[in-house]
């Protein structure tokens, strides 16, 4: 991550998995060099290029480990909507989608002592399905993409009377993600130059916008990144209305909502949101480079925002006038590693013809 190439007296910042690293000034090397970072026996980068920054526990008492989930707003995301929604009706939880939202629902259901069913599309890795089943959760595989699984979940909710938890389009989901921005304000003490994140259905984007509004940082640009073939947000931005993609062709299946949420499109009119697309190959290359740099394995959906920095696209946006040319710090939200293993990474490289 030290290679993200933002120079100046302030640090580059990347947040994810409960850890933030800061690369100081010109010690942040150019990405094109593709050099790794050396670590000492404690797992800390050597050469004083990096400083590990602990994240504050502003939501102490609400954070609990969720197997396979990144350490961010998902703790509240997983528990808040669950606890709130089951207070009034239902005794069975239902969610469409695997990954972080699926694991969060599994965890919340166990804490509440009630059963849950997770509906996932066929694109969900078998390892993800197995992890959820090992927690005693029923997992049903239906349809090619998330939209198919969601339609199945709605039908079950109607016929069975179960409580349906939406994985990204709910105000309580956004509230959980918004907590990250409040933590950033406590950690940094100043506005970052920009925030880079991935967009799938738009829940993370909506939460970050809510957080920026909460702390008075509405002028901080957000770079919303998708892979080509899973770009429903970019299509909506261009059309000025919601657009439904004919199919999802990207390998970044966690970004695979054929239609982005209406709230995500609204966010583009409330804050400066810069929509960017990367190729699948760029996202997977970023996954591999990030693994070398930080010893963290993430999935291609997370590789999308990382690719924006590894390919020098941030500097391009500066040259084009979309970002401040004096940008001295940037935050990258690193989320999504519950559905990837090394074997999966090698398979993706083979599928894409990468060496």
Short mmCIF file of C-alpha atoms in Angstrom, two decimals:
data_model
loop_
_atom_site.label_atom_id
_atom_site.label_comp_id
_atom_site.label_asym_id
_atom_site.label_seq_id
_atom_site.Cartn_x
_atom_site.Cartn_y
_atom_site.Cartn_z
CA UNK A 1 0.00 0.00 0.00
CA UNK A 2 2.97 2.26 0.48
CA UNK A 3 3.20 2.33 -3.28
CA UNK A 4 0.04 4.35 -3.74
CA UNK A 5 2.13 7.29 -4.82
CA UNK A 6 0.44 10.23 -3.04
CA UNK A 7 3.25 12.58 -2.11
CA UNK A 8 3.45 15.50 0.26
CA UNK A 9 3.76 16.11 3.99
CA UNK A 10 0.59 14.24 4.90
CA UNK A 11 0.16 10.47 4.75
CA UNK A 12 -1.63 8.22 2.36
CA UNK A 13 -4.17 6.20 4.29
CA UNK A 14 -5.81 2.88 3.63
CA UNK A 15 -8.38 1.49 6.04
CA UNK A 16 -9.66 -2.03 6.22
CA UNK A 17 -9.87 -5.12 8.37
CA UNK A 18 -9.54 -2.99 11.49
CA UNK A 19 -6.12 -1.70 10.47
CA UNK A 20 -4.99 1.58 8.95
CA UNK A 21 -1.53 2.18 7.52
CA UNK A 22 0.03 5.53 6.75
CA UNK A 23 2.74 5.99 4.15
CA UNK A 24 4.56 9.22 4.69
CA UNK A 25 5.32 11.71 1.92
CA UNK A 26 7.80 10.75 -0.77
CA UNK A 27 8.41 7.41 0.95
CA UNK A 28 5.18 6.35 -0.79
CA UNK A 29 6.75 4.82 -3.86
CA UNK A 30 5.47 4.92 -7.39
CA UNK A 31 3.11 2.07 -8.20
CA UNK A 32 4.72 1.34 -11.49
CA UNK A 33 7.79 -0.01 -9.68
CA UNK A 34 5.66 -2.88 -8.37
CA UNK A 35 7.90 -3.41 -5.35
CA UNK A 36 6.80 -5.21 -2.20
CA UNK A 37 7.04 -4.03 1.38
CA UNK A 38 9.30 -5.91 3.79
CA UNK A 39 7.86 -6.89 7.17
CA UNK A 40 9.55 -7.62 10.48
CA UNK A 41 8.74 -10.60 12.73
CA UNK A 42 5.83 -8.67 14.27
CA UNK A 43 4.18 -8.18 10.89
CA UNK A 44 5.07 -4.47 10.76
CA UNK A 45 6.56 -2.89 7.63
CA UNK A 46 10.28 -2.15 7.98
CA UNK A 47 12.18 0.90 6.81
CA UNK A 48 9.76 3.29 8.56
CA UNK A 49 7.73 3.70 5.40
CA UNK A 50 4.64 2.58 7.27
CA UNK A 51 3.03 3.26 10.60
CA UNK A 52 0.23 1.07 11.87
CA UNK A 53 -2.63 3.24 13.09
CA UNK A 54 -5.10 1.66 15.53
CA UNK A 55 -8.72 2.38 14.79
CA UNK A 56 -10.74 3.85 17.65
CA UNK A 57 -13.52 1.76 19.15
CA UNK A 58 -16.16 4.45 19.09
CA UNK A 59 -18.83 1.76 18.97
CA UNK A 60 -17.45 -0.26 21.89
CA UNK A 61 -19.82 -2.94 23.00
CA UNK A 62 -21.32 -3.34 19.54
CA UNK A 63 -18.29 -4.91 17.86
CA UNK A 64 -17.99 -8.67 17.87
CA UNK A 65 -15.99 -10.93 15.59
CA UNK A 66 -17.94 -12.21 12.61
CA UNK A 67 -16.26 -15.12 10.86
CA UNK A 68 -15.04 -14.10 7.44
CA UNK A 69 -16.13 -10.47 7.74
CA UNK A 70 -13.99 -7.37 7.51
CA UNK A 71 -13.72 -5.27 10.63
CA UNK A 72 -15.81 -2.28 9.73
CA UNK A 73 -19.41 -1.12 9.80
CA UNK A 74 -20.68 -4.60 9.13
CA UNK A 75 -20.87 -5.48 12.81
CA UNK A 76 -23.62 -2.93 13.20
CA UNK A 77 -24.81 -3.66 9.68
CA UNK A 78 -25.26 -7.29 10.58
CA UNK A 79 -26.88 -6.84 13.94
CA UNK A 80 -28.82 -3.57 13.88
CA UNK A 81 -31.32 -4.34 11.10
CA UNK A 82 -31.73 -7.86 12.42
CA UNK A 83 -32.53 -6.86 15.97
CA UNK A 84 -34.75 -3.98 14.91
CA UNK A 85 -36.75 -5.91 12.35
CA UNK A 86 -37.43 -8.99 14.45
CA UNK A 87 -38.78 -6.94 17.34
CA UNK A 88 -42.08 -6.54 15.54
CA UNK A 89 -42.62 -9.62 13.41
CA UNK A 90 -41.37 -13.00 12.36
CA UNK A 91 -39.22 -15.67 13.89
CA UNK A 92 -37.10 -16.66 10.88
CA UNK A 93 -34.48 -14.50 9.15
CA UNK A 94 -34.06 -14.46 5.39
CA UNK A 95 -31.29 -12.80 3.37
CA UNK A 96 -30.35 -12.91 -0.30
CA UNK A 97 -26.61 -12.88 -0.85
CA UNK A 98 -23.48 -14.43 0.56
CA UNK A 99 -20.31 -12.67 1.56
CA UNK A 100 -20.27 -10.14 4.38
CA UNK A 101 -24.03 -9.63 4.53
CA UNK A 102 -24.64 -13.35 4.63
CA UNK A 103 -22.12 -13.95 7.39
CA UNK A 104 -23.47 -11.03 9.40
CA UNK A 105 -26.99 -12.43 9.21
CA UNK A 106 -25.77 -15.88 10.22
CA UNK A 107 -24.04 -14.39 13.25
CA UNK A 108 -27.00 -12.24 14.29
CA UNK A 109 -29.40 -15.17 13.95
CA UNK A 110 -27.23 -17.27 16.25
CA UNK A 111 -27.09 -14.49 18.83
CA UNK A 112 -30.87 -14.13 18.69
CA UNK A 113 -31.40 -17.87 18.84
CA UNK A 114 -33.59 -18.00 15.75
CA UNK A 115 -33.13 -19.85 12.43
CA UNK A 116 -32.02 -18.18 9.22
CA UNK A 117 -32.03 -18.99 5.53
CA UNK A 118 -29.53 -17.46 3.13
CA UNK A 119 -30.35 -17.46 -0.59
CA UNK A 120 -27.26 -17.26 -2.80
CA UNK A 121 -26.77 -17.39 -6.58
CA UNK A 122 -24.79 -20.13 -8.29
CA UNK A 123 -21.87 -17.72 -8.66
CA UNK A 124 -21.23 -17.94 -4.89
CA UNK A 125 -18.08 -19.94 -4.08
CA UNK A 126 -18.78 -23.32 -2.51
CA UNK A 127 -16.41 -22.47 0.32
CA UNK A 128 -18.65 -19.54 1.27
CA UNK A 129 -21.74 -21.74 1.28
CA UNK A 130 -19.93 -24.30 3.41
CA UNK A 131 -18.82 -21.72 5.97
CA UNK A 132 -22.39 -20.53 6.48
CA UNK A 133 -23.75 -24.06 6.67
CA UNK A 134 -21.16 -24.93 9.30
CA UNK A 135 -22.79 -22.29 11.50
CA UNK A 136 -26.08 -24.18 11.34
CA UNK A 137 -27.68 -21.96 8.71
CA UNK A 138 -29.77 -23.22 5.81
CA UNK A 139 -28.31 -22.07 2.49
CA UNK A 140 -30.30 -22.30 -0.73
CA UNK A 141 -28.63 -21.82 -4.11
CA UNK A 142 -30.89 -20.18 -6.67
CA UNK A 143 -30.37 -18.28 -9.92
CA UNK A 144 -27.29 -17.04 -11.74
CA UNK A 145 -26.90 -13.64 -10.06
CA UNK A 146 -27.89 -11.86 -6.85
CA UNK A 147 -31.02 -10.37 -8.41
CA UNK A 148 -32.37 -13.88 -8.96
CA UNK A 149 -31.65 -14.83 -5.36
CA UNK A 150 -33.34 -11.67 -4.14
CA UNK A 151 -36.50 -12.45 -6.11
CA UNK A 152 -36.55 -15.91 -4.53
CA UNK A 153 -36.10 -14.38 -1.06
CA UNK A 154 -39.00 -11.99 -1.59
CA UNK A 155 -41.23 -14.87 -2.63
CA UNK A 156 -40.29 -16.88 0.47
CA UNK A 157 -40.84 -13.88 2.72
CA UNK A 158 -44.33 -13.51 1.26
CA UNK A 159 -45.36 -17.16 1.51
CA UNK A 160 -43.62 -18.08 4.78
CA UNK A 161 -43.93 -14.81 6.69
CA UNK A 162 -40.19 -14.66 7.34
CA UNK A 163 -38.26 -11.43 8.07
CA UNK A 164 -36.34 -10.44 4.95
CA UNK A 165 -33.06 -8.57 5.49
CA UNK A 166 -31.89 -6.59 2.48
CA UNK A 167 -28.09 -6.83 2.07
CA UNK A 168 -27.57 -3.21 0.99
CA UNK A 169 -30.77 -1.18 0.53
CA UNK A 170 -31.84 -0.31 4.08
CA UNK A 171 -31.21 2.79 6.26
CA UNK A 172 -29.85 0.68 9.12
CA UNK A 173 -27.33 -0.90 6.75
CA UNK A 174 -26.20 2.59 5.78
CA UNK A 175 -26.00 3.58 9.45
CA UNK A 176 -23.58 0.74 10.12
CA UNK A 177 -21.31 1.77 7.26
CA UNK A 178 -21.51 5.44 8.29
CA UNK A 179 -19.72 4.58 11.52
CA UNK A 180 -16.50 4.15 9.53
CA UNK A 181 -16.48 7.83 8.62
CA UNK A 182 -16.94 8.86 12.23
CA UNK A 183 -13.99 6.64 13.13
CA UNK A 184 -11.95 8.21 10.36
CA UNK A 185 -12.58 11.66 11.77
CA UNK A 186 -11.43 10.49 15.20
CA UNK A 187 -8.35 8.79 13.73
CA UNK A 188 -7.18 11.37 11.23
CA UNK A 189 -8.22 14.61 12.83
CA UNK A 190 -8.51 16.20 9.38
CA UNK A 191 -10.37 15.65 6.12
CA UNK A 192 -8.87 13.15 3.69
CA UNK A 193 -8.33 14.32 0.15
CA UNK A 194 -10.67 11.63 -1.19
CA UNK A 195 -12.31 8.33 -0.28
CA UNK A 196 -12.12 5.38 -2.67
CA UNK A 197 -14.63 2.53 -2.39
CA UNK A 198 -16.30 -0.24 -4.37
CA UNK A 199 -19.91 -0.08 -5.49
CA UNK A 200 -22.10 -3.13 -5.90
CA UNK A 201 -25.67 -2.48 -4.85
CA UNK A 202 -24.70 0.86 -3.33
CA UNK A 203 -25.06 0.21 0.40
CA UNK A 204 -21.47 1.09 1.25
CA UNK A 205 -21.65 4.26 -0.86
CA UNK A 206 -24.90 5.33 0.81
CA UNK A 207 -23.39 4.70 4.24
CA UNK A 208 -20.22 6.66 3.52
CA UNK A 209 -22.26 9.59 2.20
CA UNK A 210 -24.37 9.48 5.37
CA UNK A 211 -21.19 9.46 7.44
CA UNK A 212 -19.69 12.39 5.55
CA UNK A 213 -22.89 14.35 6.12
CA UNK A 214 -22.84 13.44 9.82
CA UNK A 215 -19.33 14.83 10.36
CA UNK A 216 -19.61 17.81 7.98
CA UNK A 217 -17.28 16.41 5.33
CA UNK A 218 -19.68 16.63 2.40
CA UNK A 219 -16.99 18.23 0.25
CA UNK A 220 -14.71 15.18 0.40
CA UNK A 221 -14.77 13.52 -3.05
CA UNK A 222 -15.82 9.88 -3.25
CA UNK A 223 -14.36 7.73 -6.02
CA UNK A 224 -16.87 4.93 -6.61
CA UNK A 225 -15.27 2.03 -8.47
CA UNK A 226 -16.85 -0.89 -10.33
CA UNK A 227 -15.55 -3.54 -12.68
CA UNK A 228 -16.77 -3.54 -16.26
CA UNK A 229 -19.56 -6.05 -16.55
CA UNK A 230 -20.88 -5.22 -13.07
CA UNK A 231 -21.29 -1.49 -13.64
CA UNK A 232 -24.93 -0.71 -12.86
CA UNK A 233 -23.99 2.42 -10.89
CA UNK A 234 -21.87 3.85 -13.70
CA UNK A 235 -24.67 3.11 -16.16
CA UNK A 236 -27.16 4.90 -13.90
CA UNK A 237 -24.87 7.93 -13.55
CA UNK A 238 -24.54 8.22 -17.33
CA UNK A 239 -28.28 7.80 -17.93
CA UNK A 240 -29.42 9.93 -15.01
CA UNK A 241 -31.79 7.16 -13.93
CA UNK A 242 -31.66 3.59 -12.68
CA UNK A 243 -30.47 1.14 -15.34
CA UNK A 244 -30.81 -2.64 -15.23
CA UNK A 245 -27.91 -4.49 -16.82
CA UNK A 246 -28.85 -7.41 -19.08
CA UNK A 247 -26.41 -9.66 -17.23
CA UNK A 248 -23.38 -9.67 -14.95
CA UNK A 249 -20.25 -10.62 -16.88
CA UNK A 250 -17.54 -9.53 -14.44
CA UNK A 251 -15.64 -11.98 -12.22
CA UNK A 252 -16.31 -9.57 -9.33
CA UNK A 253 -19.57 -11.30 -8.48
CA UNK A 254 -19.99 -9.42 -5.19
CA UNK A 255 -20.48 -6.28 -7.26
CA UNK A 256 -23.10 -8.07 -9.29
CA UNK A 257 -26.34 -6.20 -8.67
CA UNK A 258 -27.94 -5.68 -12.07
CA UNK A 259 -29.65 -2.54 -10.74
CA UNK A 260 -28.04 -0.26 -8.19
CA UNK A 261 -30.17 1.04 -5.31
CA UNK A 262 -32.11 4.28 -5.82
CA UNK A 263 -30.38 5.73 -2.77
CA UNK A 264 -26.97 5.23 -4.37
CA UNK A 265 -28.01 7.29 -7.38
CA UNK A 266 -29.36 10.01 -5.07
CA UNK A 267 -25.98 10.17 -3.34
CA UNK A 268 -24.37 11.35 -6.56
CA UNK A 269 -26.39 14.56 -6.31
CA UNK A 270 -25.58 15.14 -2.64
CA UNK A 271 -21.81 14.71 -2.68
CA UNK A 272 -19.05 14.74 -5.27
CA UNK A 273 -19.11 11.14 -6.46
CA UNK A 274 -16.71 10.21 -9.25
CA UNK A 275 -17.69 6.99 -10.98
CA UNK A 276 -14.80 4.91 -12.33
CA UNK A 277 -14.53 1.54 -14.06
CA UNK A 278 -11.65 -0.93 -14.10
CA UNK A 279 -11.11 -4.13 -16.04
CA UNK A 280 -11.39 -7.52 -14.34
CA UNK A 281 -7.70 -8.11 -15.00
CA UNK A 282 -6.81 -4.86 -13.24
CA UNK A 283 -8.92 -5.80 -10.22
CA UNK A 284 -7.34 -9.25 -9.92
CA UNK A 285 -3.85 -7.82 -10.39
CA UNK A 286 -4.60 -5.40 -7.56
CA UNK A 287 -5.69 -8.31 -5.34
CA UNK A 288 -2.34 -9.99 -5.92
CA UNK A 289 -0.31 -6.81 -5.39
CA UNK A 290 -2.22 -6.02 -2.21
CA UNK A 291 -1.55 -9.53 -0.93
CA UNK A 292 2.16 -8.99 -1.50
CA UNK A 293 2.11 -5.55 0.13
CA UNK A 294 -0.15 -6.13 3.12
CA UNK A 295 -0.46 -9.90 3.58
CA UNK A 296 -4.24 -9.54 3.20
CA UNK A 297 -6.19 -11.55 0.65
CA UNK A 298 -9.30 -9.81 -0.66
CA UNK A 299 -11.70 -10.66 -3.45
CA UNK A 300 -11.96 -8.98 -6.87
CA UNK A 301 -14.80 -6.72 -5.71
CA UNK A 302 -12.31 -5.19 -3.29
CA UNK A 303 -9.58 -5.28 -5.91
CA UNK A 304 -11.59 -2.77 -7.96
CA UNK A 305 -10.90 0.27 -5.72
CA UNK A 306 -7.36 -0.93 -5.08
CA UNK A 307 -6.80 -1.09 -8.84
CA UNK A 308 -7.60 2.59 -9.09
CA UNK A 309 -4.45 3.33 -7.13
CA UNK A 310 -2.21 0.56 -8.43
CA UNK A 311 -2.86 1.71 -12.02
CA UNK A 312 -2.19 5.39 -11.32
CA UNK A 313 -5.77 6.37 -12.09
CA UNK A 314 -5.86 8.77 -9.13
CA UNK A 315 -3.06 10.81 -10.69
CA UNK A 316 -4.98 10.77 -13.97
CA UNK A 317 -8.06 12.17 -12.22
CA UNK A 318 -5.86 14.90 -10.78
CA UNK A 319 -4.49 15.80 -14.19
CA UNK A 320 -8.03 15.90 -15.60
CA UNK A 321 -9.16 18.29 -12.88
CA UNK A 322 -11.54 15.87 -11.11
CA UNK A 323 -9.38 15.81 -7.97
CA UNK A 324 -7.31 18.46 -6.24
CA UNK A 325 -3.80 18.47 -7.78
CA UNK A 326 -2.46 19.12 -4.29
CA UNK A 327 -4.08 15.98 -2.91
CA UNK A 328 -1.97 14.77 -0.01
CA UNK A 329 -3.98 11.93 1.49
CA UNK A 330 -6.52 9.38 0.39
CA UNK A 331 -8.62 6.74 2.15
CA UNK A 332 -9.33 3.40 0.54
CA UNK A 333 -12.04 1.26 2.13
CA UNK A 334 -10.79 -2.30 1.92
CA UNK A 335 -13.73 -4.65 2.31
CA UNK A 336 -14.52 -8.13 1.15
CA UNK A 337 -12.39 -11.19 1.81
CA UNK A 338 -14.88 -13.76 3.06
CA UNK A 339 -15.28 -15.45 -0.33
CA UNK A 340 -11.72 -15.84 -1.56
CA UNK A 341 -8.89 -18.31 -1.02
CA UNK A 342 -5.53 -18.66 -2.76
CA UNK A 343 -6.89 -21.43 -4.97
CA UNK A 344 -9.68 -19.08 -6.02
CA UNK A 345 -7.17 -16.35 -6.88
CA UNK A 346 -5.16 -18.73 -9.07
CA UNK A 347 -8.37 -19.90 -10.77
CA UNK A 348 -9.35 -16.30 -11.53
CA UNK A 349 -5.94 -15.62 -13.05
CA UNK A 350 -6.28 -18.69 -15.25
CA UNK A 351 -9.80 -17.70 -16.29
CA UNK A 352 -8.59 -14.25 -17.31
CA UNK A 353 -5.48 -15.53 -19.09
CA UNK A 354 -3.11 -13.96 -16.58
CA UNK A 355 0.32 -15.37 -15.84
#
